[in-house]
Coordinates of C-alpha atoms in Angstrom, one line a residue:
X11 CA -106.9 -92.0 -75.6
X12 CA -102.8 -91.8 -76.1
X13 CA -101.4 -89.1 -77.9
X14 CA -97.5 -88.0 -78.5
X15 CA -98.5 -84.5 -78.9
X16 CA -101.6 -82.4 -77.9
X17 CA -102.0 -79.5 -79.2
X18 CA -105.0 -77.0 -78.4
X19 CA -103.6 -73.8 -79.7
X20 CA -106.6 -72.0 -81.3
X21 CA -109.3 -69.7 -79.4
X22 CA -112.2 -72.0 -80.8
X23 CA -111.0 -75.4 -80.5
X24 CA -111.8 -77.0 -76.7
X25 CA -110.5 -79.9 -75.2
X26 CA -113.2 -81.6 -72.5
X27 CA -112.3 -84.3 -70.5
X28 CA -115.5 -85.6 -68.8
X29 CA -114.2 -89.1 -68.2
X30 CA -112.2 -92.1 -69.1
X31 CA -108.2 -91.3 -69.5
X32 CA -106.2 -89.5 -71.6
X33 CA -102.5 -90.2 -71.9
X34 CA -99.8 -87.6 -73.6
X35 CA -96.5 -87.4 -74.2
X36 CA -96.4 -83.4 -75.0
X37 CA -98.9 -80.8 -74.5
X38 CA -99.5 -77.4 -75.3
X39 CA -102.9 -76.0 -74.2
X40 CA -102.9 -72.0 -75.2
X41 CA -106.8 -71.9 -76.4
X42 CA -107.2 -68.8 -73.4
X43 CA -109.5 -71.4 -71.8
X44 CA -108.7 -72.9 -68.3
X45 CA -107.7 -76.5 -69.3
X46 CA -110.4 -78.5 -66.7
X47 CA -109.9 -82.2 -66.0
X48 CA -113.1 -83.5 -64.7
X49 CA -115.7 -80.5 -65.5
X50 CA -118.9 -82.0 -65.0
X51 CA -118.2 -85.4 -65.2
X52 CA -116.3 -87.5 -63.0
X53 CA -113.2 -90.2 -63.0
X54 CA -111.6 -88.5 -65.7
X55 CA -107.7 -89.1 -65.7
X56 CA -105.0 -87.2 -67.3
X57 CA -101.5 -89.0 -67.6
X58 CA -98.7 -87.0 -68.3
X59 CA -95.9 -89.3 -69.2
X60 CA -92.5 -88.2 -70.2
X61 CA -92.1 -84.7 -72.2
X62 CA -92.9 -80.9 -71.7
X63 CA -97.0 -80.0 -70.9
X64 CA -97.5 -76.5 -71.1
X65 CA -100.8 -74.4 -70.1
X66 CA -101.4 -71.3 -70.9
X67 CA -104.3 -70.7 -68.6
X68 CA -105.0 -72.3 -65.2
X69 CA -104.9 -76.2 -64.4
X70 CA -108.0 -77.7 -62.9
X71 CA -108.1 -80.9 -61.4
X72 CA -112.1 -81.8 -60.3
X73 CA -114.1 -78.3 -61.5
X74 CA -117.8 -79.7 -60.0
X75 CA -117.5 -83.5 -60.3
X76 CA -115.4 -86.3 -58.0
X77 CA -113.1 -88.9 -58.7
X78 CA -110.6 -87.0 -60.9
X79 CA -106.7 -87.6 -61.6
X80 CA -103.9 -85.6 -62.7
X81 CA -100.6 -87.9 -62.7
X82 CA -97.0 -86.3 -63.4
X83 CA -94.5 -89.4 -63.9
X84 CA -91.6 -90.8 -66.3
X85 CA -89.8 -87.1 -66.3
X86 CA -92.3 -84.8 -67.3
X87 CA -92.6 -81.3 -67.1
X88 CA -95.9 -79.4 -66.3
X89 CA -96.4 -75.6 -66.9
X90 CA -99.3 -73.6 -65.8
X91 CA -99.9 -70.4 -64.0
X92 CA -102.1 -71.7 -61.1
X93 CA -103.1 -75.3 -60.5
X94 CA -106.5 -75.9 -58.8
X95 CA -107.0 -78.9 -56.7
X96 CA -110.8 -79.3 -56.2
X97 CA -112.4 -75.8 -57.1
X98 CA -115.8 -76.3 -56.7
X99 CA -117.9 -76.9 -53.9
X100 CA -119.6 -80.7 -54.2
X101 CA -116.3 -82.1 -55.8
X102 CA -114.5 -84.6 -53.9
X103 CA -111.8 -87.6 -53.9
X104 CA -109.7 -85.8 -56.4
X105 CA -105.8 -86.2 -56.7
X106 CA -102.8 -84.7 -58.7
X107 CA -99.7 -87.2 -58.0
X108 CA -95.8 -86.2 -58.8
X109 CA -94.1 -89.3 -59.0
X110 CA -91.3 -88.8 -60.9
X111 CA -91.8 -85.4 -62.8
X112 CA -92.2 -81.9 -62.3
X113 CA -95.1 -79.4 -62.0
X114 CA -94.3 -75.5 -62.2
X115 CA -96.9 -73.2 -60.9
X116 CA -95.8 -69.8 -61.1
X117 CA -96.4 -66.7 -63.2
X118 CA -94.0 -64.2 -61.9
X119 CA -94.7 -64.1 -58.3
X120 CA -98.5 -64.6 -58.7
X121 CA -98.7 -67.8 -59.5
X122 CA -100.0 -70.8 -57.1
X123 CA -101.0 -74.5 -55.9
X124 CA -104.3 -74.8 -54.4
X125 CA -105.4 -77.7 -52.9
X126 CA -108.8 -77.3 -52.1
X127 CA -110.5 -80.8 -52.1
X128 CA -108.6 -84.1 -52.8
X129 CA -105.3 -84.9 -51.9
X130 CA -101.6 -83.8 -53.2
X131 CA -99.1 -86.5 -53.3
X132 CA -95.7 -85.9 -53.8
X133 CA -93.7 -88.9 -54.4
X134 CA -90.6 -88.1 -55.8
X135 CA -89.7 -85.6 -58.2
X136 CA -90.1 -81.5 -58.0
X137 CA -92.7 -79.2 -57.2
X138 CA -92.3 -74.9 -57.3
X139 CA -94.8 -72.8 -56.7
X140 CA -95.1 -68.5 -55.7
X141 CA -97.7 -69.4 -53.9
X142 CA -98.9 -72.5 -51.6
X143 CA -102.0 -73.2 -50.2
X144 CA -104.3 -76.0 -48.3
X145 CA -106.5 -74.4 -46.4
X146 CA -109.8 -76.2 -46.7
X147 CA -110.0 -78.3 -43.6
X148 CA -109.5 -81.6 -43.6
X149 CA -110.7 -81.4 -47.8
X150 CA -107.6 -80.5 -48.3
X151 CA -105.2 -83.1 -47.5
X152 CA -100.7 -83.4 -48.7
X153 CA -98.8 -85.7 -48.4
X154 CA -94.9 -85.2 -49.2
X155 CA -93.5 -88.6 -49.2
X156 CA -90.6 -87.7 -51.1
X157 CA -88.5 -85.4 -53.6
X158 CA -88.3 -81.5 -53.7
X159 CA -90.9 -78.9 -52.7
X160 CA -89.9 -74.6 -53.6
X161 CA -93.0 -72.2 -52.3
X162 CA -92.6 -68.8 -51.5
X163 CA -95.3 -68.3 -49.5
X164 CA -97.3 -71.8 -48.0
X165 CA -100.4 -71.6 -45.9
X166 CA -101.3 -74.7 -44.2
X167 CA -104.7 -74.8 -42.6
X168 CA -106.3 -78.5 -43.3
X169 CA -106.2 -79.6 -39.6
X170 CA -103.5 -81.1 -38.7
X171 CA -99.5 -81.1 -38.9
X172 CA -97.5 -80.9 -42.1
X173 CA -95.3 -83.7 -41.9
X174 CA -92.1 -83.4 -44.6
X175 CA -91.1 -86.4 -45.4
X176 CA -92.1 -90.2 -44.6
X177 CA -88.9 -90.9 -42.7
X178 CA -87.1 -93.1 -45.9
X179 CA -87.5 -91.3 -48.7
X180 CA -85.4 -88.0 -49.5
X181 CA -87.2 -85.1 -49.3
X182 CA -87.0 -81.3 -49.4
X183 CA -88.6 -78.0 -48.6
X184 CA -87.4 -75.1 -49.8
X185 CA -89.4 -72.2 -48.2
X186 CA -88.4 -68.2 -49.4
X187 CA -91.4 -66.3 -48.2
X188 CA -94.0 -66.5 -45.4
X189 CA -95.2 -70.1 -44.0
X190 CA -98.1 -70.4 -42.1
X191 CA -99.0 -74.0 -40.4
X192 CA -102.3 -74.3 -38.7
X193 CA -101.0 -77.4 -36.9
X194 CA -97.3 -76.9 -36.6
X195 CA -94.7 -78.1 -39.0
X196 CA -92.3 -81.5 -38.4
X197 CA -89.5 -82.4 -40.3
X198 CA -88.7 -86.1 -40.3
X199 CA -86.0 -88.0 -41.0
X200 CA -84.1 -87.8 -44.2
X201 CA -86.1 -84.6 -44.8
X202 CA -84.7 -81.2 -44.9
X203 CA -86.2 -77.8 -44.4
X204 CA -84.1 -75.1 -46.4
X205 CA -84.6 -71.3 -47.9
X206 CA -85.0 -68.0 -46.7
X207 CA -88.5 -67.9 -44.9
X208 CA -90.3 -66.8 -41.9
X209 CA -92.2 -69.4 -39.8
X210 CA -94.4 -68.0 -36.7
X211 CA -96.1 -71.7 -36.1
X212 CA -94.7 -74.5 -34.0
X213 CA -91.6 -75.9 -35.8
X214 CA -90.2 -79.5 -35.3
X215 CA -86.9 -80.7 -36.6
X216 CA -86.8 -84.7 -35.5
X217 CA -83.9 -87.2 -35.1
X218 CA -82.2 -87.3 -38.7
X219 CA -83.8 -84.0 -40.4
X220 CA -82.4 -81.4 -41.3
X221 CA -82.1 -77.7 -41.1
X222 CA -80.6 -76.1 -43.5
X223 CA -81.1 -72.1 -43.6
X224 CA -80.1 -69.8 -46.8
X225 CA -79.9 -70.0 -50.8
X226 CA -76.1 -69.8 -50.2
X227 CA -76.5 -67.7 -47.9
X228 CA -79.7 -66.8 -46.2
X229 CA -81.8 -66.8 -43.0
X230 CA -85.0 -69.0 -41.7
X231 CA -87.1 -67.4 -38.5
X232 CA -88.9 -69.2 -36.5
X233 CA -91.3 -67.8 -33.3
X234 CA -91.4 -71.5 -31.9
X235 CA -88.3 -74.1 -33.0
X236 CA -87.6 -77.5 -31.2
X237 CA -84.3 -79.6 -32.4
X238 CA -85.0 -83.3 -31.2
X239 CA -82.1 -85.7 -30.6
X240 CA -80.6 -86.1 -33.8
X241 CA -81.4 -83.3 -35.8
X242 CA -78.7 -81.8 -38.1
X243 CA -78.2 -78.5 -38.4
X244 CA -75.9 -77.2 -41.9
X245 CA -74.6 -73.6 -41.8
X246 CA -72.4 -72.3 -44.4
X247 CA -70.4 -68.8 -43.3
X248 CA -68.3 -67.1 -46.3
X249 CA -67.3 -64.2 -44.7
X250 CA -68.1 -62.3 -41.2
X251 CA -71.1 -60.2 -43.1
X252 CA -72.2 -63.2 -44.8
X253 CA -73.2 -66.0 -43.5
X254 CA -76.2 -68.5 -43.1
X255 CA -78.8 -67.3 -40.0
X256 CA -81.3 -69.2 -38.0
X257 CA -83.2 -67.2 -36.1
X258 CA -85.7 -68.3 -33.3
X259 CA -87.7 -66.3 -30.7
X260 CA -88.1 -69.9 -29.0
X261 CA -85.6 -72.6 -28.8
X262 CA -85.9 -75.8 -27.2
X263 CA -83.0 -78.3 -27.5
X264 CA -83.9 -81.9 -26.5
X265 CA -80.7 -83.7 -26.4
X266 CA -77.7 -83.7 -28.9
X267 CA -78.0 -82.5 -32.2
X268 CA -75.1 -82.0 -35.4
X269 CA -73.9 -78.7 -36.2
X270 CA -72.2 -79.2 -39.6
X271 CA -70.6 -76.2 -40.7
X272 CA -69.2 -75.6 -44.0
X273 CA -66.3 -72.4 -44.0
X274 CA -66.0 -70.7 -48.0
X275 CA -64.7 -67.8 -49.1
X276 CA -63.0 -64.9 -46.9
X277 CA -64.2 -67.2 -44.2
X278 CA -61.2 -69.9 -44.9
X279 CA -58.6 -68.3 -42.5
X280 CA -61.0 -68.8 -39.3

């Protein structure tokens, strides 16, 4: 099924997607129902290509069946308070691809990304959340090949390292709260890790990433951070109280890395 608009806007009507795909160029979804793609049935698909989609209650992507697709390309723009990867137990295989587009899950600080079972890829494009979390073992698996990632808190716990970035593509993560990685965090080439954040696991920044504290300006803390040959780090200072930080308890330095500093402001004269 193709539609230009979808529009569930009325307490009684429903929208079930059980199966087969349904492609939209719009969407508004305010029925006060959690808007479910693959409830009980499974290999249902939902393509959302080009245009604003916006959902008033929760996104769920696989409720108790397997199989099931949520794809964010050509531009578009997904809304919804908190997006649900997986929620059941006995649902598998399930995965919500950004290739090209944009998913918001936030709701004034409570909102969040929850990849329970099936897989998060991030291609290209943007992703924000308040709140990010994998936490289900090796059920819950991300990838971020590519484009931009804003959490304010993340909690990694899927058993093993969270890799940003494939080593080609562009990508970014922009962290202003608490992040918690079960199995360290590695920042690969072409990859940047920015924001104001707090990091207490093992923290990685490889030949050709980047570290990049501060929203202009701010501070990232790390217990554990190693800077491989290669790694760039990008400071900006605008005056002598205000500055970018990086803080780290532990700080290993394996060969020669960039320190690209940018002076602004009051900071000029020095």
């Amino acid at each position: 099924v193709r539609a230009n608009s979808l529009l569930v806007t009325n307490s009684i009507g429903k929208l079930i997607l059980n199966g087969g795909t349904l492609i939209s160029q719009g969407s508004t979804i305010s029925n006060g129902q959690n808007f479910v793609i693959g409830n009980t049935g499974g290999n249902a698909t939902f393509v959302v290509l080009g245009g604003t989609h916006t959902f008033q209650n929760n996104l769920i992507v696989g409720n108790s069946s397997s199989g099931n697709q949520l794809m964010i390309t050509n531009s578009a723009v997904v809304y919804a308070p908190a997006v649900i990867l997986g929620a059941n137990v006995g649902t598998s295989n399930n995965l919500l691809l950004v290739n090209g587009g944009s998913l918001f899950a936030t709701n004034g600080g409570t909102g969040s990304l929850d990849v329970r079972r099936g897989t998060l890829d991030l291609e290209s494009g943007f992703i924000q959340a308040d709140s990010f979390f994998a936490t289900n073992g090796a059920a819950s698996v991300v990838q971020f090949n590519g484009g931009t990632y804003q959490f304010g808190s993340m909690n990694m716990a899927n058993g093993s390292a969270t890799i940003i970035g494939n080593g080609s593509n562009a990508t970014a993560l922009k962290l202003n709260g608490t992040g918690s990685f079960q199995g360290g965090l590695n920042i690969s080439s072409n990859a940047t890790l920015s924001g104001n954040g707090t990091i207490n696991d093992p923290v990685t920044v490889n030949n050709g990433g980047v570290l990049s504290p501060g929203n202009s300006p701010g501070t990232l803390l790390f217990s554990n951070l190693t800077l491989n040959t290669g790694a760039i780090l990008t400071n900006e200072i605008f005056s002598v109280a205000s500055h970018d930080a990086i803080v780290a308890t532990n700080l290993t330095v394996n060969g020669l890395v960039t320190w690209d500093l940018t002076l602004t402001g009051t900071a000029l004269p020095y």
